[in-house]
Short mmCIF file of C-alpha atoms and ligand atoms in Angstrom, two decimals:
data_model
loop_
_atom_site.label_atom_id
_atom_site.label_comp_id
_atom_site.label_asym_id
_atom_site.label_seq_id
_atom_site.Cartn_x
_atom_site.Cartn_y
_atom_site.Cartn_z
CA UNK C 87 -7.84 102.99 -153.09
CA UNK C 88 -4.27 100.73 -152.77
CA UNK C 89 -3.07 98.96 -155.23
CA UNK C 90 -4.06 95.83 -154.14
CA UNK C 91 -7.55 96.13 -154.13
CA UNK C 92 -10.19 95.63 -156.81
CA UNK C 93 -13.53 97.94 -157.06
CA UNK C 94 -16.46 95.64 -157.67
CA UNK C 95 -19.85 97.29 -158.63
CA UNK C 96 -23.11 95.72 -156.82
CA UNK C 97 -26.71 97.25 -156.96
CA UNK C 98 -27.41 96.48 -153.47
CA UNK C 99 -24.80 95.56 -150.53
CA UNK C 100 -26.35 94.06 -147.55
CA UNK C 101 -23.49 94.45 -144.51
CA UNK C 102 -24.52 91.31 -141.86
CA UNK C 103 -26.23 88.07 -143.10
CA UNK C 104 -28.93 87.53 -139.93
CA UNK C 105 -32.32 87.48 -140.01
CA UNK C 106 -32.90 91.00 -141.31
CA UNK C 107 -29.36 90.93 -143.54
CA UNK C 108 -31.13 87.26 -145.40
CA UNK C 109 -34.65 88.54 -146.05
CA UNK C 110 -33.64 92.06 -147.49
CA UNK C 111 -31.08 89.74 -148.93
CA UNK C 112 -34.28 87.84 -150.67
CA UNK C 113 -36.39 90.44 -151.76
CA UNK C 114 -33.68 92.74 -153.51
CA UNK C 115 -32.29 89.47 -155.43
CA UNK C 116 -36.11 88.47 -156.05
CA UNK C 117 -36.79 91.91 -157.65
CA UNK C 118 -33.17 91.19 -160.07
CA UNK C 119 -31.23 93.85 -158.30
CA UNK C 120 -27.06 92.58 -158.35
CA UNK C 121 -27.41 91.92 -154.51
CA UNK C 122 -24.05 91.27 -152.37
CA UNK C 123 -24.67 90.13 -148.92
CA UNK C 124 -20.85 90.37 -146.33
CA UNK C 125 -20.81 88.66 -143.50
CA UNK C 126 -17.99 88.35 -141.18
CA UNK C 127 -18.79 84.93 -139.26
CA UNK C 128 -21.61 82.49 -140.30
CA UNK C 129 -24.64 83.29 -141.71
CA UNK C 130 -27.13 83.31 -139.25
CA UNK C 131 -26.57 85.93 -136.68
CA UNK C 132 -28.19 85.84 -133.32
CA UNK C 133 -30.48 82.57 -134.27
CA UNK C 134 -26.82 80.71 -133.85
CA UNK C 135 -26.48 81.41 -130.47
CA UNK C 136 -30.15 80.93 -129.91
CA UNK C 137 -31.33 76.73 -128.88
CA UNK C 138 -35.36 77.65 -130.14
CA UNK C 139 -37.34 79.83 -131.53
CA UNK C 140 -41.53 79.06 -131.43
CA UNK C 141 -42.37 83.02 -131.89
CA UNK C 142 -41.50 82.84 -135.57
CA UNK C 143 -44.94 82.00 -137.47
CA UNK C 144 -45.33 78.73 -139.12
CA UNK C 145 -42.39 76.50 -137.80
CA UNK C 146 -43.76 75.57 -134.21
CA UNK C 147 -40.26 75.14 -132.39
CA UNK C 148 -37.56 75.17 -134.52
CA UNK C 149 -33.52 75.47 -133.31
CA UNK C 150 -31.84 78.62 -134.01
CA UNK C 151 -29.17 77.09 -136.50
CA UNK C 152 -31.94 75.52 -138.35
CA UNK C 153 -34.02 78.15 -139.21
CA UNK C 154 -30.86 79.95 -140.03
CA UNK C 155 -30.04 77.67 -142.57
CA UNK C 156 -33.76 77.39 -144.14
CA UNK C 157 -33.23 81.80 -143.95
CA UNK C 158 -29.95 81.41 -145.81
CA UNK C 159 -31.36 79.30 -148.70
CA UNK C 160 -34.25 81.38 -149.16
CA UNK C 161 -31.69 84.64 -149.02
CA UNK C 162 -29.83 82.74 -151.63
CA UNK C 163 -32.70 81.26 -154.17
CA UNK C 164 -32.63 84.20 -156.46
CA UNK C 165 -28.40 84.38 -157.06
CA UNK C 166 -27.56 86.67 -153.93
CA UNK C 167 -24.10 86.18 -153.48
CA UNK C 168 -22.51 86.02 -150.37
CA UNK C 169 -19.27 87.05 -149.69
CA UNK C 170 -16.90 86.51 -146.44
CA UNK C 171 -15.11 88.83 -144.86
CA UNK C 172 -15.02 91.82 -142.03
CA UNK C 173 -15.68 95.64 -143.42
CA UNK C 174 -13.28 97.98 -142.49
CA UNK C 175 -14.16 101.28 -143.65
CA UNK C 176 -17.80 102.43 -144.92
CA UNK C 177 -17.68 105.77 -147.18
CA UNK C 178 -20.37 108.09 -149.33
CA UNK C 179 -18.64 109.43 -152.80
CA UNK C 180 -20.97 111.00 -155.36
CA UNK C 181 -23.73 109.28 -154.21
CA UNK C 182 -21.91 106.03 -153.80
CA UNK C 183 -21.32 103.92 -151.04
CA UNK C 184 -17.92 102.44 -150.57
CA UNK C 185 -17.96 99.41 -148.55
CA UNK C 186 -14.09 98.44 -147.85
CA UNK C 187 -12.77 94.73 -146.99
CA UNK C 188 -9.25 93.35 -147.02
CA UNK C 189 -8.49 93.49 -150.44
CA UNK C 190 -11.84 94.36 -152.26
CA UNK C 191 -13.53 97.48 -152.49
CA UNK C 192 -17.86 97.25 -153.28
CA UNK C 193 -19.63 100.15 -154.45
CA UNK C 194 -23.46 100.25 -154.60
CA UNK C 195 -25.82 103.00 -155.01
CA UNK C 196 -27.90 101.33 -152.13
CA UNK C 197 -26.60 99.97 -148.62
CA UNK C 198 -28.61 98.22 -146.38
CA UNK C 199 -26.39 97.24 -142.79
CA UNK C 200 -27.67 94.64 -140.91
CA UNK C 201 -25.23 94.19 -138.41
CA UNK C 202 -26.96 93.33 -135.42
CA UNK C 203 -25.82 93.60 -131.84
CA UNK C 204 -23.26 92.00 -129.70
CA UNK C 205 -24.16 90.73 -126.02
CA UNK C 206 -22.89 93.50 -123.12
CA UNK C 207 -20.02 93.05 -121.13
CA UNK C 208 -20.46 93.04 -117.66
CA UNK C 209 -17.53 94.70 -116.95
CA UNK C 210 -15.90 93.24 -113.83
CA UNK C 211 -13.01 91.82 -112.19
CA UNK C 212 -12.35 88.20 -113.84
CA UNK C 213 -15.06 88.21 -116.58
CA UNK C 214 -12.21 89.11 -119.31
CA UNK C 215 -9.55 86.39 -117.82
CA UNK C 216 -11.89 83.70 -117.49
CA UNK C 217 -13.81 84.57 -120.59
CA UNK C 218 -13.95 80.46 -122.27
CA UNK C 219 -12.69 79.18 -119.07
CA UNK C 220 -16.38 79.48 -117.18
CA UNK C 221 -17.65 82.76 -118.58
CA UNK C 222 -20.09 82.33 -121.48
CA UNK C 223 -22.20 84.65 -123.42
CA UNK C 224 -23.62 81.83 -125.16
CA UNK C 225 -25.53 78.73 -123.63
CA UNK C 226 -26.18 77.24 -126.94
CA UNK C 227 -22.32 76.85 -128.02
CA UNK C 228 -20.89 75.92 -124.33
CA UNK C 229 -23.79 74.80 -122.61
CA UNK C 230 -22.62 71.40 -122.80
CA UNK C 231 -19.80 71.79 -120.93
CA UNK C 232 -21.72 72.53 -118.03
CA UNK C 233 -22.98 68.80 -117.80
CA UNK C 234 -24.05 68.25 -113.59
CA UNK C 235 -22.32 71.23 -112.53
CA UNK C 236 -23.71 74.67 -111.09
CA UNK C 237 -23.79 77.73 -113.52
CA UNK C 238 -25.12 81.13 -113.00
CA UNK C 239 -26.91 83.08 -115.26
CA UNK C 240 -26.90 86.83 -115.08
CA UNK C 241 -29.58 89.04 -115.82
CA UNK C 242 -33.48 89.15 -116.25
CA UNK C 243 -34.65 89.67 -119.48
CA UNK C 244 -35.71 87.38 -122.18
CA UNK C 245 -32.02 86.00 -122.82
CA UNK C 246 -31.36 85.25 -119.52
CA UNK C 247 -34.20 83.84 -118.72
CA UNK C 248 -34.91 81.58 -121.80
CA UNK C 249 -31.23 80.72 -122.33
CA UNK C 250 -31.23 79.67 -118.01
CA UNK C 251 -33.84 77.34 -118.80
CA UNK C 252 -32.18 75.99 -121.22
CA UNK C 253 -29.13 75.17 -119.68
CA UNK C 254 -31.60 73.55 -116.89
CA UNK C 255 -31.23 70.22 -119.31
CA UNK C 256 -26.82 69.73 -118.73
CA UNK C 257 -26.22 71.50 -115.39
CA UNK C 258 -27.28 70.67 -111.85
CA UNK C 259 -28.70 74.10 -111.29
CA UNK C 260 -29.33 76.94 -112.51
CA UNK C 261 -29.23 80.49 -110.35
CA UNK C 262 -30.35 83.76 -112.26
CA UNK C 263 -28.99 86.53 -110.73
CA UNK C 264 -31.10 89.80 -110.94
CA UNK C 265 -30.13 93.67 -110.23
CA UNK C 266 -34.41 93.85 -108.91
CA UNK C 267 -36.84 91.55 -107.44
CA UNK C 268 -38.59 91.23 -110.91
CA UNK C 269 -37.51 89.79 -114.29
CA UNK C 270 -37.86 92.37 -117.23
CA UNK C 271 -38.51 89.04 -119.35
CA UNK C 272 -41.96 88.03 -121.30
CA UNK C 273 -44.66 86.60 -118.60
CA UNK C 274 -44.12 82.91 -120.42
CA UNK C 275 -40.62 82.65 -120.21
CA UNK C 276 -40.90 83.74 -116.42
CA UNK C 277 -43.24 81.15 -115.39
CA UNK C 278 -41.57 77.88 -117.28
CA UNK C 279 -38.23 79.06 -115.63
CA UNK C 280 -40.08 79.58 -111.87
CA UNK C 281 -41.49 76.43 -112.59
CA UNK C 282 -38.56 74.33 -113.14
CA UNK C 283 -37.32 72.77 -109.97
CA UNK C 284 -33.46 72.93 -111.15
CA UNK C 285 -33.84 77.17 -111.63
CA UNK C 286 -32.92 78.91 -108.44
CA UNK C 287 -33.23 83.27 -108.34
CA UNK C 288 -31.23 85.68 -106.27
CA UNK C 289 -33.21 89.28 -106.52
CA UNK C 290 -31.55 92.52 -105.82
CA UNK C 291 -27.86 91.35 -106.35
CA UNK C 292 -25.15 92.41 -108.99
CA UNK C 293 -21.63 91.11 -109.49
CA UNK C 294 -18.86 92.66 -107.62
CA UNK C 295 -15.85 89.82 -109.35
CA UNK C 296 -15.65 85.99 -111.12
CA UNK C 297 -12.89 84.87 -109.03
CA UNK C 298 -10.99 81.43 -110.29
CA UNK C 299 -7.80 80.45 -111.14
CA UNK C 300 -7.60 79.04 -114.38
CA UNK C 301 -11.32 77.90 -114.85
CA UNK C 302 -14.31 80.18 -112.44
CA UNK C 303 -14.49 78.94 -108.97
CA UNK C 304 -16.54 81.38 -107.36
CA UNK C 305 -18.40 85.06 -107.76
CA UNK C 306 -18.72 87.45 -105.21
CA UNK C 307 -22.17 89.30 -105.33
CA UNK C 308 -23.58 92.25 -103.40
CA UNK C 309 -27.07 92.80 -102.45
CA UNK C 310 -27.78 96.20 -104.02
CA UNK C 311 -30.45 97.14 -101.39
CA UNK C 312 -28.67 95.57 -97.66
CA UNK C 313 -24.63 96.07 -99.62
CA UNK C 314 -23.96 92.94 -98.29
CA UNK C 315 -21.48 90.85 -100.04
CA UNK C 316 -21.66 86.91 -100.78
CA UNK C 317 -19.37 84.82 -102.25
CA UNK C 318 -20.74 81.58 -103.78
CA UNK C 319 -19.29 78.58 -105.32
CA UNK C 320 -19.92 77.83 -109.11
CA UNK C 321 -18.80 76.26 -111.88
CA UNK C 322 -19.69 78.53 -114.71
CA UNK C 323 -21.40 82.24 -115.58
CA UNK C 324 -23.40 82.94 -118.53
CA UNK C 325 -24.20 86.82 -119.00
CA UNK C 326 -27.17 88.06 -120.69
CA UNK C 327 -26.96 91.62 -119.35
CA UNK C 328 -27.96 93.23 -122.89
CA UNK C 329 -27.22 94.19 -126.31
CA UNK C 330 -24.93 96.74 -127.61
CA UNK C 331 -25.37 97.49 -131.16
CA UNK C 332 -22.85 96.48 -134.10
CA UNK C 333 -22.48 99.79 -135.36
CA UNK C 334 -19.24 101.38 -135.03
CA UNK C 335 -18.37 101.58 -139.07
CA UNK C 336 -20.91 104.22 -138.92
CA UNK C 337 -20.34 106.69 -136.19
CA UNK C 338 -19.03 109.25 -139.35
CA UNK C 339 -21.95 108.71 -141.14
CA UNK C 340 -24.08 110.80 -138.27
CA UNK C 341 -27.40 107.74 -138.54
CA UNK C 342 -26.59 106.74 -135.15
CA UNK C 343 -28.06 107.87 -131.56
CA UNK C 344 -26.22 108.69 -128.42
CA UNK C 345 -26.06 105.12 -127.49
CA UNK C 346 -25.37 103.57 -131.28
CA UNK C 347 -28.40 102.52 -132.15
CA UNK C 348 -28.91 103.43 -135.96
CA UNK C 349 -31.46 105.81 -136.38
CA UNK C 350 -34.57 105.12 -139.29
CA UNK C 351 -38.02 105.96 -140.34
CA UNK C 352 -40.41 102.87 -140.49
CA UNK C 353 -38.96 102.70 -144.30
CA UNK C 354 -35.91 101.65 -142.98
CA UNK C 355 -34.37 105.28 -144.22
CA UNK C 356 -31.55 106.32 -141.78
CA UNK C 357 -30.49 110.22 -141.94
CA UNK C 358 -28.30 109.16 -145.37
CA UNK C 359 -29.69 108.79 -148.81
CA UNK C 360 -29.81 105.17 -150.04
CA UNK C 361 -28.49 103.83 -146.68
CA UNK C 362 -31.06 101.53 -144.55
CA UNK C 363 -30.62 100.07 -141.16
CA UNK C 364 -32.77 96.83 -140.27
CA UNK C 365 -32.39 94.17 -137.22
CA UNK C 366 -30.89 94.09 -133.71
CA UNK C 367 -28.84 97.35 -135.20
CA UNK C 368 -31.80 99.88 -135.62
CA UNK C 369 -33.45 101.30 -132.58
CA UNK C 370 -36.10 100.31 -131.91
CA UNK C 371 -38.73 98.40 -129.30
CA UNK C 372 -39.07 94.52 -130.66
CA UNK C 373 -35.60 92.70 -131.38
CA UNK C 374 -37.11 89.57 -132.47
CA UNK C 375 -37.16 87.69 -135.67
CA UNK C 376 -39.92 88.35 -137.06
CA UNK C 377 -39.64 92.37 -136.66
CA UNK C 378 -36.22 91.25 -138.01
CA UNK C 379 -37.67 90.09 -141.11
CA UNK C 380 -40.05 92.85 -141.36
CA UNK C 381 -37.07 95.25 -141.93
CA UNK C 382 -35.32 93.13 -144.03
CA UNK C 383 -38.19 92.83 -146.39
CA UNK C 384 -39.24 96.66 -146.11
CA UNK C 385 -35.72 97.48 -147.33
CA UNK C 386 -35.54 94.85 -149.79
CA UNK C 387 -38.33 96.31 -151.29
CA UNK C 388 -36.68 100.32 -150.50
CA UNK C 389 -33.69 99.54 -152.25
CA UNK C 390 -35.90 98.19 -155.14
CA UNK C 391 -37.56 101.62 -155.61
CA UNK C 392 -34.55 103.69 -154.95
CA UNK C 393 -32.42 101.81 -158.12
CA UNK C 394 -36.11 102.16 -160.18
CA UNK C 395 -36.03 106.05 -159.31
CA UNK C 396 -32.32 106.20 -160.15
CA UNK C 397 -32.63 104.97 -163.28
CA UNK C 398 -35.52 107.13 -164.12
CA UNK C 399 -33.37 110.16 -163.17
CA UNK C 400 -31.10 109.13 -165.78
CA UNK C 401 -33.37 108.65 -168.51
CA UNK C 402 -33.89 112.24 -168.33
P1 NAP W 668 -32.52 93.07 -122.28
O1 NAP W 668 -33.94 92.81 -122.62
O2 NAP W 668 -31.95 94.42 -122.50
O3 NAP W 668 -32.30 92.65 -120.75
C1 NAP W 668 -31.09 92.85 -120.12
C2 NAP W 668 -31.21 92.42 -118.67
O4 NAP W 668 -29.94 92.57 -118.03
C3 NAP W 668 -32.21 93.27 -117.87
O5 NAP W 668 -32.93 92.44 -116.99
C4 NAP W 668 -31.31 94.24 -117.12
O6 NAP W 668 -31.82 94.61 -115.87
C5 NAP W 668 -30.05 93.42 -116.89
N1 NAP W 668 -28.83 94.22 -116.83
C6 NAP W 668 -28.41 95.21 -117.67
N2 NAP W 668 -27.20 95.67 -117.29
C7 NAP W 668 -26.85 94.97 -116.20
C8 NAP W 668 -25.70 94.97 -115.37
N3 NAP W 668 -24.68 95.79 -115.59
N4 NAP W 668 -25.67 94.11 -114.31
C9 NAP W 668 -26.69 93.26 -114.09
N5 NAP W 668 -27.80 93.20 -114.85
C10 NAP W 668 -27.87 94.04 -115.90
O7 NAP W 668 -31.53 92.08 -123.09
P2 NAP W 668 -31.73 90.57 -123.59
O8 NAP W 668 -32.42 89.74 -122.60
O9 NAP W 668 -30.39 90.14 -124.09
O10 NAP W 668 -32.69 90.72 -124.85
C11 NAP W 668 -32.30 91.55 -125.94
C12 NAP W 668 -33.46 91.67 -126.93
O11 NAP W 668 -33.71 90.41 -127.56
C13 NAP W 668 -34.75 92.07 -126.24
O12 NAP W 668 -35.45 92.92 -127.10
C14 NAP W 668 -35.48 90.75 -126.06
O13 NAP W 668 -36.88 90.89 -125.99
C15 NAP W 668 -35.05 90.00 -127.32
N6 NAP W 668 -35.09 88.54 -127.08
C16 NAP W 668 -36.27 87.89 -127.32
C17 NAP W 668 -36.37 86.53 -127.09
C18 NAP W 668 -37.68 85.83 -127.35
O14 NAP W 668 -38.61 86.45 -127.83
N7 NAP W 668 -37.82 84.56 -127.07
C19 NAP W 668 -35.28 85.82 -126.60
C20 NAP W 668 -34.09 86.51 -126.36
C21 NAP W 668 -34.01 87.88 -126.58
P3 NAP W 668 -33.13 95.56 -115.74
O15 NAP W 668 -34.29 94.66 -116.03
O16 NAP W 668 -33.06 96.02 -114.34
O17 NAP W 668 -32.94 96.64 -116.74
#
């Protein structure tokens, strides 16, 4: 520990305030566990960078940020307290886990990490340079820039695809770029976007470069199945080529699979005692909301039992 840093004691510390992060966030606070939710950005996690959402129950179509906030009050009705700042270092000592910011240290019996995932790179020649000047990885925060002009949109899953049609209502056109000849997204999303006359589709194509000199000009694609190479004119790229999962404070902690993804029973129990993994961050099949909040609320409830049993072991 250095000298300039305080320990603070917490039953519960909730690492990442999104979906999953707010509801465990609500039902450990709810139960009067000493809950401590860190969150490096904004509360809110992937439902910032998301325009709608009409698969959570009960709020028809509602925009990202908004149900965000409504999730944050809830997370914060029974004296959660929220704290802002990036982790460093996660440890185990006697039992304890050590979560490590700037000049604090938290220790809890129980920690729940939420952290979510972070949209994949690409990976090519000009995505890093004009990253801001043309590239996006988020239609809802730079859509608007994109006002009569031609974007592309790579990918074909439910990102790209819902997040293309959106931008359908500030640029010109729209052109999804997919490695096949058939979107990986859900059957509704496909058929509003191939029913939109501003959505255009190239099949069987990846990206070889974003060429441009101080804003993107142009990408050069290659059909994946002929090799041939195109270069096209446009304004802006938005990628939506995946998720890669938040998770690097815990490669020591041996929860995590081969590609990150943190491993856990369907109690939200990773490989480590006390630890849970909910959200975007655990593997698993459906990164949505509401199997978001599912987590969240399973180890709301986890960390609940584990602090009961705890202090029954005690007692003894
Ligand atoms: P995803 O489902 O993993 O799809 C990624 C897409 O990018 C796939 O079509 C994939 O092609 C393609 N891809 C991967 N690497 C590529 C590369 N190097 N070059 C070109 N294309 C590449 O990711 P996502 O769309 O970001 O969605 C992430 C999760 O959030 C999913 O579970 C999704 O269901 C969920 N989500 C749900 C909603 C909703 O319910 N409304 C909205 C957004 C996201 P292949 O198809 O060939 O693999």
């Amino acid at each position: 520990m250095e000298e300039n840093q305080t320990m603070i004691k917490k039953d519960v510390i909730i690492i990442g305030a999104g979906p999953a992060g707010m509801t465990a966030a609500l039902y450990a606070s709810r139960a009067s566990l000493d809950t401590l939710m860190i969150e490096r950005g904004v509360p809110g996690g992937e439902l910032m960078n998301t325009a709608d959402v009409e698969n959570y129950p009960g709020f028809g179509k509602i925009p990202g940020p908004e149900l965000a906030m409504k999730f944050f009050e809830s997370a914060s009705a029974f004296k959660a307290e929220t704290v802002y700042g990036a982790v460093d270092k996660v440890e185990i000592k006697d039992g304890n886990k050590l979560v490590y910011l700037a000049d604090k240290i938290y220790q809890a019996p129980v920690l729940i990490i939420a952290t979510g995932a972070t949209h994949r790179k690409l990976g090519v020649s000009g995505e890093e340079e004009l990253a801001g000047r043309g590239v996006s990885y988020c239609a809802v925060c730079d859509g608007f820039f994109f006002k009569d002009k031609d974007v592309m949109v790579i990918g074909g899953g439910d990102s790209a695809v819902e997040e293309g049609t959106y931008l359908t209502q500030f640029a010109n056109s729209v052109t999804v770029v997919h490695r096949r000849d058939a979107l990986r997204a859900q059957k509704i999303l496909q058929e509003r976007a191939f029913a939109n006359p501003k959505m255009k589709f190239i099949w069987d194509s990846v990206v070889d470069e974003i060429q441009g000199q101080d804003q993107v000009e142009s990408i050069k694609l290659r059909n994946v199945k002929t090799d041939e190479a195109s270069t096209l004119a446009f304004d802006g790229v938005f990628v939506y080529v995946g998720l890669v999962p938040n998770s690097e404070l815990f490669t020591d902690l041996g929860i995590t699979d081969e590609q990150g993804w943190i491993i856990t029973d369907d109690q939200m129990q990773t490989a480590q005692d006390g630890i849970y993994a909910i959200g975007d961050v655990r593997a698993k099949n459906l990164r949505q909301v509401a199997t978001a909040v599912g987590d969240g609320s399973i180890a709301g409830q986890k960390a609940y039992d584990y602090i009961q049993t705890l202090a029954y072991q005690e007692e003894l």
